Amino acid sequence: TNAHVVEGGDDATVVLSDRRRLPARIVGTDVPHDIAVLSIDAGGSPPPIALGRSADVRVGDPVLAIGSPLGLSGTVTGGIVSALNREVRLGGGDRQTAVQTDASINPGNSGGPLVNTRGEVIGVNTAIATLSRSRGPGSISGNIGIGFAIPVDRAADQAKRLIR
């Protein structure tokens, strides 16, 4: 998952697709890369999802973003890879490269997988571009259809480092 998802917490709960809620331990976080590792009891865990390779991702590839945007669990949205190596600010404000997609990513999608058509994780959903401007007494902001995911190879490397 993302470091910003578990920020300030000592424990977490993992909700599975069958709605089971499993207690999780936060193994570690890497704020600059916005990655966190959670541990759940192996007896209750589902089989692991396959990881793709960042080198195999191409602009135009169809993708699905999985998560619970706005608390709507089990949501899947579709789109394409719009750009690779897009520089964005993550975690502690450092600029990192990310996979850009037009698959809808909203608050609650963070930490969920971005998967290819083979069901392989190619990224970890982490951020959206928003448009914000003042109009009258209030302001207007919202998702403009540009989302970002941490490339799977970097996410896996950071996760392995946190587990050690």
mmCIF file with all atom_site columns, C-alpha atoms in Angstrom:
data_model
loop_
_atom_site.group_PDB
_atom_site.id
_atom_site.type_symbol
_atom_site.label_atom_id
_atom_site.label_alt_id
_atom_site.label_comp_id
_atom_site.label_asym_id
_atom_site.label_entity_id
_atom_site.label_seq_id
_atom_site.pdbx_PDB_ins_code
_atom_site.Cartn_x
_atom_site.Cartn_y
_atom_site.Cartn_z
_atom_site.occupancy
_atom_site.B_iso_or_equiv
_atom_site.pdbx_formal_charge
_atom_site.auth_seq_id
_atom_site.auth_comp_id
_atom_site.auth_asym_id
_atom_site.auth_atom_id
_atom_site.pdbx_PDB_model_num
ATOM 1   C CA . THR A 1 1   ? 0.000   0.000   0.000   1.00 0.00 ? 1   THR A CA 1
ATOM 2   C CA . ASN A 1 2   ? 1.026   3.653   0.218   1.00 0.00 ? 2   ASN A CA 1
ATOM 3   C CA . ALA A 1 3   ? 2.796   5.277   3.160   1.00 0.00 ? 3   ALA A CA 1
ATOM 4   C CA . HIS A 1 4   ? 0.249   8.111   3.131   1.00 0.00 ? 4   HIS A CA 1
ATOM 5   C CA . VAL A 1 5   ? -2.559  5.560   3.644   1.00 0.00 ? 5   VAL A CA 1
ATOM 6   C CA . VAL A 1 6   ? -1.158  4.308   6.974   1.00 0.00 ? 6   VAL A CA 1
ATOM 7   C CA . GLU A 1 7   ? 0.429   7.586   8.072   1.00 0.00 ? 7   GLU A CA 1
ATOM 8   C CA . GLY A 1 8   ? 0.043   8.165   11.790  1.00 0.00 ? 8   GLY A CA 1
ATOM 9   C CA . GLY A 1 9   ? -1.313  4.671   12.456  1.00 0.00 ? 9   GLY A CA 1
ATOM 10  C CA . ASP A 1 10  ? 0.107   1.898   14.614  1.00 0.00 ? 10  ASP A CA 1
ATOM 11  C CA . ASP A 1 11  ? -2.076  -0.845  13.202  1.00 0.00 ? 11  ASP A CA 1
ATOM 12  C CA . ALA A 1 12  ? -4.282  -1.386  10.177  1.00 0.00 ? 12  ALA A CA 1
ATOM 13  C CA . THR A 1 13  ? -7.084  -3.547  8.859   1.00 0.00 ? 13  THR A CA 1
ATOM 14  C CA . VAL A 1 14  ? -7.019  -5.254  5.478   1.00 0.00 ? 14  VAL A CA 1
ATOM 15  C CA . VAL A 1 15  ? -10.434 -5.738  3.890   1.00 0.00 ? 15  VAL A CA 1
ATOM 16  C CA . LEU A 1 16  ? -10.549 -8.598  1.380   1.00 0.00 ? 16  LEU A CA 1
ATOM 17  C CA . SER A 1 17  ? -12.830 -8.866  -1.644  1.00 0.00 ? 17  SER A CA 1
ATOM 18  C CA . ASP A 1 18  ? -15.072 -11.286 0.305   1.00 0.00 ? 18  ASP A CA 1
ATOM 19  C CA . ARG A 1 19  ? -15.454 -8.491  2.917   1.00 0.00 ? 19  ARG A CA 1
ATOM 20  C CA . ARG A 1 20  ? -13.411 -10.289 5.579   1.00 0.00 ? 20  ARG A CA 1
ATOM 21  C CA . ARG A 1 21  ? -11.523 -7.836  7.761   1.00 0.00 ? 21  ARG A CA 1
ATOM 22  C CA . LEU A 1 22  ? -8.070  -8.996  8.853   1.00 0.00 ? 22  LEU A CA 1
ATOM 23  C CA . PRO A 1 23  ? -5.907  -7.233  11.418  1.00 0.00 ? 23  PRO A CA 1
ATOM 24  C CA . ALA A 1 24  ? -2.624  -6.098  9.894   1.00 0.00 ? 24  ALA A CA 1
ATOM 25  C CA . ARG A 1 25  ? 0.720   -5.049  11.286  1.00 0.00 ? 25  ARG A CA 1
ATOM 26  C CA . ILE A 1 26  ? 2.564   -2.158  9.657   1.00 0.00 ? 26  ILE A CA 1
ATOM 27  C CA . VAL A 1 27  ? 5.967   -3.658  8.823   1.00 0.00 ? 27  VAL A CA 1
ATOM 28  C CA . GLY A 1 28  ? 7.452   -0.388  7.622   1.00 0.00 ? 28  GLY A CA 1
ATOM 29  C CA . THR A 1 29  ? 6.953   2.754   5.587   1.00 0.00 ? 29  THR A CA 1
ATOM 30  C CA . ASP A 1 30  ? 9.032   4.644   3.048   1.00 0.00 ? 30  ASP A CA 1
ATOM 31  C CA . VAL A 1 31  ? 7.554   8.151   2.922   1.00 0.00 ? 31  VAL A CA 1
ATOM 32  C CA . PRO A 1 32  ? 9.728   9.556   0.090   1.00 0.00 ? 32  PRO A CA 1
ATOM 33  C CA . HIS A 1 33  ? 8.657   6.673   -2.193  1.00 0.00 ? 33  HIS A CA 1
ATOM 34  C CA . ASP A 1 34  ? 5.115   6.549   -0.685  1.00 0.00 ? 34  ASP A CA 1
ATOM 35  C CA . ILE A 1 35  ? 5.291   2.788   -0.033  1.00 0.00 ? 35  ILE A CA 1
ATOM 36  C CA . ALA A 1 36  ? 4.205   0.851   3.059   1.00 0.00 ? 36  ALA A CA 1
ATOM 37  C CA . VAL A 1 37  ? 4.233   -2.866  3.801   1.00 0.00 ? 37  VAL A CA 1
ATOM 38  C CA . LEU A 1 38  ? 1.491   -4.537  5.830   1.00 0.00 ? 38  LEU A CA 1
ATOM 39  C CA . SER A 1 39  ? 1.575   -8.054  7.246   1.00 0.00 ? 39  SER A CA 1
ATOM 40  C CA . ILE A 1 40  ? -1.466  -10.270 7.796   1.00 0.00 ? 40  ILE A CA 1
ATOM 41  C CA . ASP A 1 41  ? -1.764  -13.803 9.174   1.00 0.00 ? 41  ASP A CA 1
ATOM 42  C CA . ALA A 1 42  ? -0.803  -16.226 6.383   1.00 0.00 ? 42  ALA A CA 1
ATOM 43  C CA . GLY A 1 43  ? -3.698  -18.555 7.258   1.00 0.00 ? 43  GLY A CA 1
ATOM 44  C CA . GLY A 1 44  ? -6.323  -16.004 6.285   1.00 0.00 ? 44  GLY A CA 1
ATOM 45  C CA . SER A 1 45  ? -4.591  -14.391 3.362   1.00 0.00 ? 45  SER A CA 1
ATOM 46  C CA . PRO A 1 46  ? -5.668  -14.821 -0.244  1.00 0.00 ? 46  PRO A CA 1
ATOM 47  C CA . PRO A 1 47  ? -3.180  -16.091 -2.841  1.00 0.00 ? 47  PRO A CA 1
ATOM 48  C CA . PRO A 1 48  ? -0.715  -13.406 -3.912  1.00 0.00 ? 48  PRO A CA 1
ATOM 49  C CA . ILE A 1 49  ? -1.380  -11.430 -7.062  1.00 0.00 ? 49  ILE A CA 1
ATOM 50  C CA . ALA A 1 50  ? 1.185   -11.725 -9.849  1.00 0.00 ? 50  ALA A CA 1
ATOM 51  C CA . LEU A 1 51  ? 3.559   -8.831  -10.427 1.00 0.00 ? 51  LEU A CA 1
ATOM 52  C CA . GLY A 1 52  ? 4.282   -7.591  -13.928 1.00 0.00 ? 52  GLY A CA 1
ATOM 53  C CA . ARG A 1 53  ? 7.473   -5.830  -14.994 1.00 0.00 ? 53  ARG A CA 1
ATOM 54  C CA . SER A 1 54  ? 7.805   -2.081  -15.389 1.00 0.00 ? 54  SER A CA 1
ATOM 55  C CA . ALA A 1 55  ? 9.887   -2.608  -18.554 1.00 0.00 ? 55  ALA A CA 1
ATOM 56  C CA . ASP A 1 56  ? 6.914   -4.330  -20.224 1.00 0.00 ? 56  ASP A CA 1
ATOM 57  C CA . VAL A 1 57  ? 4.469   -1.432  -19.705 1.00 0.00 ? 57  VAL A CA 1
ATOM 58  C CA . ARG A 1 58  ? 3.742   0.634   -22.810 1.00 0.00 ? 58  ARG A CA 1
ATOM 59  C CA . VAL A 1 59  ? 1.798   3.831   -23.455 1.00 0.00 ? 59  VAL A CA 1
ATOM 60  C CA . GLY A 1 60  ? -1.658  2.792   -24.692 1.00 0.00 ? 60  GLY A CA 1
ATOM 61  C CA . ASP A 1 61  ? -1.785  -0.451  -22.671 1.00 0.00 ? 61  ASP A CA 1
ATOM 62  C CA . PRO A 1 62  ? -5.242  -1.040  -21.161 1.00 0.00 ? 62  PRO A CA 1
ATOM 63  C CA . VAL A 1 63  ? -5.236  -0.973  -17.339 1.00 0.00 ? 63  VAL A CA 1
ATOM 64  C CA . LEU A 1 64  ? -7.601  -1.350  -14.400 1.00 0.00 ? 64  LEU A CA 1
ATOM 65  C CA . ALA A 1 65  ? -7.345  0.609   -11.137 1.00 0.00 ? 65  ALA A CA 1
ATOM 66  C CA . ILE A 1 66  ? -8.664  -1.343  -8.164  1.00 0.00 ? 66  ILE A CA 1
ATOM 67  C CA . GLY A 1 67  ? -9.570  0.195   -4.838  1.00 0.00 ? 67  GLY A CA 1
ATOM 68  C CA . SER A 1 68  ? -12.240 1.666   -2.623  1.00 0.00 ? 68  SER A CA 1
ATOM 69  C CA . PRO A 1 69  ? -12.658 5.232   -3.840  1.00 0.00 ? 69  PRO A CA 1
ATOM 70  C CA . LEU A 1 70  ? -14.745 7.363   -1.524  1.00 0.00 ? 70  LEU A CA 1
ATOM 71  C CA . GLY A 1 71  ? -15.419 4.250   0.584   1.00 0.00 ? 71  GLY A CA 1
ATOM 72  C CA . LEU A 1 72  ? -17.012 2.315   -2.306  1.00 0.00 ? 72  LEU A CA 1
ATOM 73  C CA . SER A 1 73  ? -15.274 -1.022  -1.767  1.00 0.00 ? 73  SER A CA 1
ATOM 74  C CA . GLY A 1 74  ? -14.362 -3.318  -4.627  1.00 0.00 ? 74  GLY A CA 1
ATOM 75  C CA . THR A 1 75  ? -14.424 -0.609  -7.284  1.00 0.00 ? 75  THR A CA 1
ATOM 76  C CA . VAL A 1 76  ? -12.656 -1.227  -10.595 1.00 0.00 ? 76  VAL A CA 1
ATOM 77  C CA . THR A 1 77  ? -12.125 1.504   -13.177 1.00 0.00 ? 77  THR A CA 1
ATOM 78  C CA . GLY A 1 78  ? -10.580 1.131   -16.614 1.00 0.00 ? 78  GLY A CA 1
ATOM 79  C CA . GLY A 1 79  ? -8.357  3.228   -18.796 1.00 0.00 ? 79  GLY A CA 1
ATOM 80  C CA . ILE A 1 80  ? -5.029  3.210   -20.543 1.00 0.00 ? 80  ILE A CA 1
ATOM 81  C CA . VAL A 1 81  ? -1.440  4.009   -19.690 1.00 0.00 ? 81  VAL A CA 1
ATOM 82  C CA . SER A 1 82  ? -1.157  7.635   -20.772 1.00 0.00 ? 82  SER A CA 1
ATOM 83  C CA . ALA A 1 83  ? 2.541   8.192   -20.070 1.00 0.00 ? 83  ALA A CA 1
ATOM 84  C CA . LEU A 1 84  ? 5.574   6.538   -18.523 1.00 0.00 ? 84  LEU A CA 1
ATOM 85  C CA . ASN A 1 85  ? 8.208   8.126   -16.300 1.00 0.00 ? 85  ASN A CA 1
ATOM 86  C CA . ARG A 1 86  ? 5.988   11.147  -15.566 1.00 0.00 ? 86  ARG A CA 1
ATOM 87  C CA . GLU A 1 87  ? 7.578   13.261  -12.829 1.00 0.00 ? 87  GLU A CA 1
ATOM 88  C CA . VAL A 1 88  ? 5.245   13.897  -9.878  1.00 0.00 ? 88  VAL A CA 1
ATOM 89  C CA . ARG A 1 89  ? 5.619   14.812  -6.217  1.00 0.00 ? 89  ARG A CA 1
ATOM 90  C CA . LEU A 1 90  ? 5.103   11.861  -3.885  1.00 0.00 ? 90  LEU A CA 1
ATOM 91  C CA . GLY A 1 91  ? 5.307   11.293  -0.158  1.00 0.00 ? 91  GLY A CA 1
ATOM 92  C CA . GLY A 1 92  ? 7.754   13.745  1.334   1.00 0.00 ? 92  GLY A CA 1
ATOM 93  C CA . GLY A 1 93  ? 7.495   16.087  -1.642  1.00 0.00 ? 93  GLY A CA 1
ATOM 94  C CA . ASP A 1 94  ? 10.355  14.548  -3.612  1.00 0.00 ? 94  ASP A CA 1
ATOM 95  C CA . ARG A 1 95  ? 9.853   14.248  -7.353  1.00 0.00 ? 95  ARG A CA 1
ATOM 96  C CA . GLN A 1 96  ? 9.533   10.658  -8.533  1.00 0.00 ? 96  GLN A CA 1
ATOM 97  C CA . THR A 1 97  ? 8.624   9.111   -11.839 1.00 0.00 ? 97  THR A CA 1
ATOM 98  C CA . ALA A 1 98  ? 5.239   7.431   -12.134 1.00 0.00 ? 98  ALA A CA 1
ATOM 99  C CA . VAL A 1 99  ? 2.965   5.624   -14.556 1.00 0.00 ? 99  VAL A CA 1
ATOM 100 C CA . GLN A 1 100 ? 0.274   8.054   -15.703 1.00 0.00 ? 100 GLN A CA 1
ATOM 101 C CA . THR A 1 101 ? -3.205  6.691   -16.441 1.00 0.00 ? 101 THR A CA 1
ATOM 102 C CA . ASP A 1 102 ? -6.638  7.988   -17.292 1.00 0.00 ? 102 ASP A CA 1
ATOM 103 C CA . ALA A 1 103 ? -8.275  5.185   -15.259 1.00 0.00 ? 103 ALA A CA 1
ATOM 104 C CA . SER A 1 104 ? -10.249 6.987   -12.552 1.00 0.00 ? 104 SER A CA 1
ATOM 105 C CA . ILE A 1 105 ? -8.211  7.184   -9.358  1.00 0.00 ? 105 ILE A CA 1
ATOM 106 C CA . ASN A 1 106 ? -9.907  8.974   -6.481  1.00 0.00 ? 106 ASN A CA 1
ATOM 107 C CA . PRO A 1 107 ? -9.384  9.234   -2.717  1.00 0.00 ? 107 PRO A CA 1
ATOM 108 C CA . GLY A 1 108 ? -9.559  5.631   -1.494  1.00 0.00 ? 108 GLY A CA 1
ATOM 109 C CA . ASN A 1 109 ? -7.813  4.139   -4.524  1.00 0.00 ? 109 ASN A CA 1
ATOM 110 C CA . SER A 1 110 ? -4.432  4.896   -2.960  1.00 0.00 ? 110 SER A CA 1
ATOM 111 C CA . GLY A 1 111 ? -2.460  1.760   -2.236  1.00 0.00 ? 111 GLY A CA 1
ATOM 112 C CA . GLY A 1 112 ? -4.550  -0.355  -4.580  1.00 0.00 ? 112 GLY A CA 1
ATOM 113 C CA . PRO A 1 113 ? -3.100  -2.082  -7.610  1.00 0.00 ? 113 PRO A CA 1
ATOM 114 C CA . LEU A 1 114 ? -3.002  -0.826  -11.173 1.00 0.00 ? 114 LEU A CA 1
ATOM 115 C CA . VAL A 1 115 ? -3.215  -4.033  -13.224 1.00 0.00 ? 115 VAL A CA 1
ATOM 116 C CA . ASN A 1 116 ? -2.745  -4.958  -16.868 1.00 0.00 ? 116 ASN A CA 1
ATOM 117 C CA . THR A 1 117 ? -5.077  -7.153  -18.935 1.00 0.00 ? 117 THR A CA 1
ATOM 118 C CA . ARG A 1 118 ? -3.250  -10.282 -17.697 1.00 0.00 ? 118 ARG A CA 1
ATOM 119 C CA . GLY A 1 119 ? -4.156  -9.369  -14.098 1.00 0.00 ? 119 GLY A CA 1
ATOM 120 C CA . GLU A 1 120 ? -0.540  -8.515  -13.225 1.00 0.00 ? 120 GLU A CA 1
ATOM 121 C CA . VAL A 1 121 ? 0.213   -5.561  -10.969 1.00 0.00 ? 121 VAL A CA 1
ATOM 122 C CA . ILE A 1 122 ? 2.072   -2.898  -12.935 1.00 0.00 ? 122 ILE A CA 1
ATOM 123 C CA . GLY A 1 123 ? 1.816   -0.133  -10.352 1.00 0.00 ? 123 GLY A CA 1
ATOM 124 C CA . VAL A 1 124 ? 0.528   1.033   -6.976  1.00 0.00 ? 124 VAL A CA 1
ATOM 125 C CA . ASN A 1 125 ? -2.132  3.762   -7.281  1.00 0.00 ? 125 ASN A CA 1
ATOM 126 C CA . THR A 1 126 ? -0.875  6.782   -5.408  1.00 0.00 ? 126 THR A CA 1
ATOM 127 C CA . ALA A 1 127 ? -2.066  10.205  -6.600  1.00 0.00 ? 127 ALA A CA 1
ATOM 128 C CA . ILE A 1 128 ? -4.309  12.219  -8.885  1.00 0.00 ? 128 ILE A CA 1
ATOM 129 C CA . ALA A 1 129 ? -3.904  15.525  -10.618 1.00 0.00 ? 129 ALA A CA 1
ATOM 130 C CA . THR A 1 130 ? -6.525  17.996  -9.479  1.00 0.00 ? 130 THR A CA 1
ATOM 131 C CA . LEU A 1 131 ? -7.732  21.283  -10.794 1.00 0.00 ? 131 LEU A CA 1
ATOM 132 C CA . SER A 1 132 ? -8.322  23.882  -8.141  1.00 0.00 ? 132 SER A CA 1
ATOM 133 C CA . ARG A 1 133 ? -9.328  27.481  -8.636  1.00 0.00 ? 133 ARG A CA 1
ATOM 134 C CA . SER A 1 134 ? -11.140 30.146  -6.737  1.00 0.00 ? 134 SER A CA 1
ATOM 135 C CA . ARG A 1 135 ? -14.580 31.150  -7.868  1.00 0.00 ? 135 ARG A CA 1
ATOM 136 C CA . GLY A 1 136 ? -16.543 33.604  -5.787  1.00 0.00 ? 136 GLY A CA 1
ATOM 137 C CA . PRO A 1 137 ? -16.516 32.930  -2.053  1.00 0.00 ? 137 PRO A CA 1
ATOM 138 C CA . GLY A 1 138 ? -15.389 29.280  -2.393  1.00 0.00 ? 138 GLY A CA 1
ATOM 139 C CA . SER A 1 139 ? -13.102 27.204  -4.488  1.00 0.00 ? 139 SER A CA 1
ATOM 140 C CA . ILE A 1 140 ? -13.639 24.425  -6.997  1.00 0.00 ? 140 ILE A CA 1
ATOM 141 C CA . SER A 1 141 ? -11.492 21.323  -7.150  1.00 0.00 ? 141 SER A CA 1
ATOM 142 C CA . GLY A 1 142 ? -11.758 17.806  -8.444  1.00 0.00 ? 142 GLY A CA 1
ATOM 143 C CA . ASN A 1 143 ? -10.306 14.896  -10.337 1.00 0.00 ? 143 ASN A CA 1
ATOM 144 C CA . ILE A 1 144 ? -9.528  15.773  -13.935 1.00 0.00 ? 144 ILE A CA 1
ATOM 145 C CA . GLY A 1 145 ? -8.880  12.228  -15.153 1.00 0.00 ? 145 GLY A CA 1
ATOM 146 C CA . ILE A 1 146 ? -5.136  12.051  -14.646 1.00 0.00 ? 146 ILE A CA 1
ATOM 147 C CA . GLY A 1 147 ? -3.897  9.502   -12.134 1.00 0.00 ? 147 GLY A CA 1
ATOM 148 C CA . PHE A 1 148 ? -0.486  8.216   -11.148 1.00 0.00 ? 148 PHE A CA 1
ATOM 149 C CA . ALA A 1 149 ? 0.868   4.879   -9.962  1.00 0.00 ? 149 ALA A CA 1
ATOM 150 C CA . ILE A 1 150 ? 4.251   3.938   -8.560  1.00 0.00 ? 150 ILE A CA 1
ATOM 151 C CA . PRO A 1 151 ? 5.890   1.577   -11.082 1.00 0.00 ? 151 PRO A CA 1
ATOM 152 C CA . VAL A 1 152 ? 5.761   -2.034  -9.859  1.00 0.00 ? 152 VAL A CA 1
ATOM 153 C CA . ASP A 1 153 ? 9.518   -2.656  -9.981  1.00 0.00 ? 153 ASP A CA 1
ATOM 154 C CA . ARG A 1 154 ? 10.244  0.334   -7.732  1.00 0.00 ? 154 ARG A CA 1
ATOM 155 C CA . ALA A 1 155 ? 7.375   -0.548  -5.384  1.00 0.00 ? 155 ALA A CA 1
ATOM 156 C CA . ALA A 1 156 ? 8.575   -4.159  -5.096  1.00 0.00 ? 156 ALA A CA 1
ATOM 157 C CA . ASP A 1 157 ? 12.185  -3.082  -4.472  1.00 0.00 ? 157 ASP A CA 1
ATOM 158 C CA . GLN A 1 158 ? 11.128  -0.663  -1.722  1.00 0.00 ? 158 GLN A CA 1
ATOM 159 C CA . ALA A 1 159 ? 8.822   -3.288  -0.182  1.00 0.00 ? 159 ALA A CA 1
ATOM 160 C CA . LYS A 1 160 ? 11.650  -5.872  -0.101  1.00 0.00 ? 160 LYS A CA 1
ATOM 161 C CA . ARG A 1 161 ? 13.906  -3.300  1.576   1.00 0.00 ? 161 ARG A CA 1
ATOM 162 C CA . LEU A 1 162 ? 11.257  -2.604  4.233   1.00 0.00 ? 162 LEU A CA 1
ATOM 163 C CA . ILE A 1 163 ? 10.747  -6.320  4.916   1.00 0.00 ? 163 ILE A CA 1
ATOM 164 C CA . ARG A 1 164 ? 14.471  -6.944  5.564   1.00 0.00 ? 164 ARG A CA 1
#
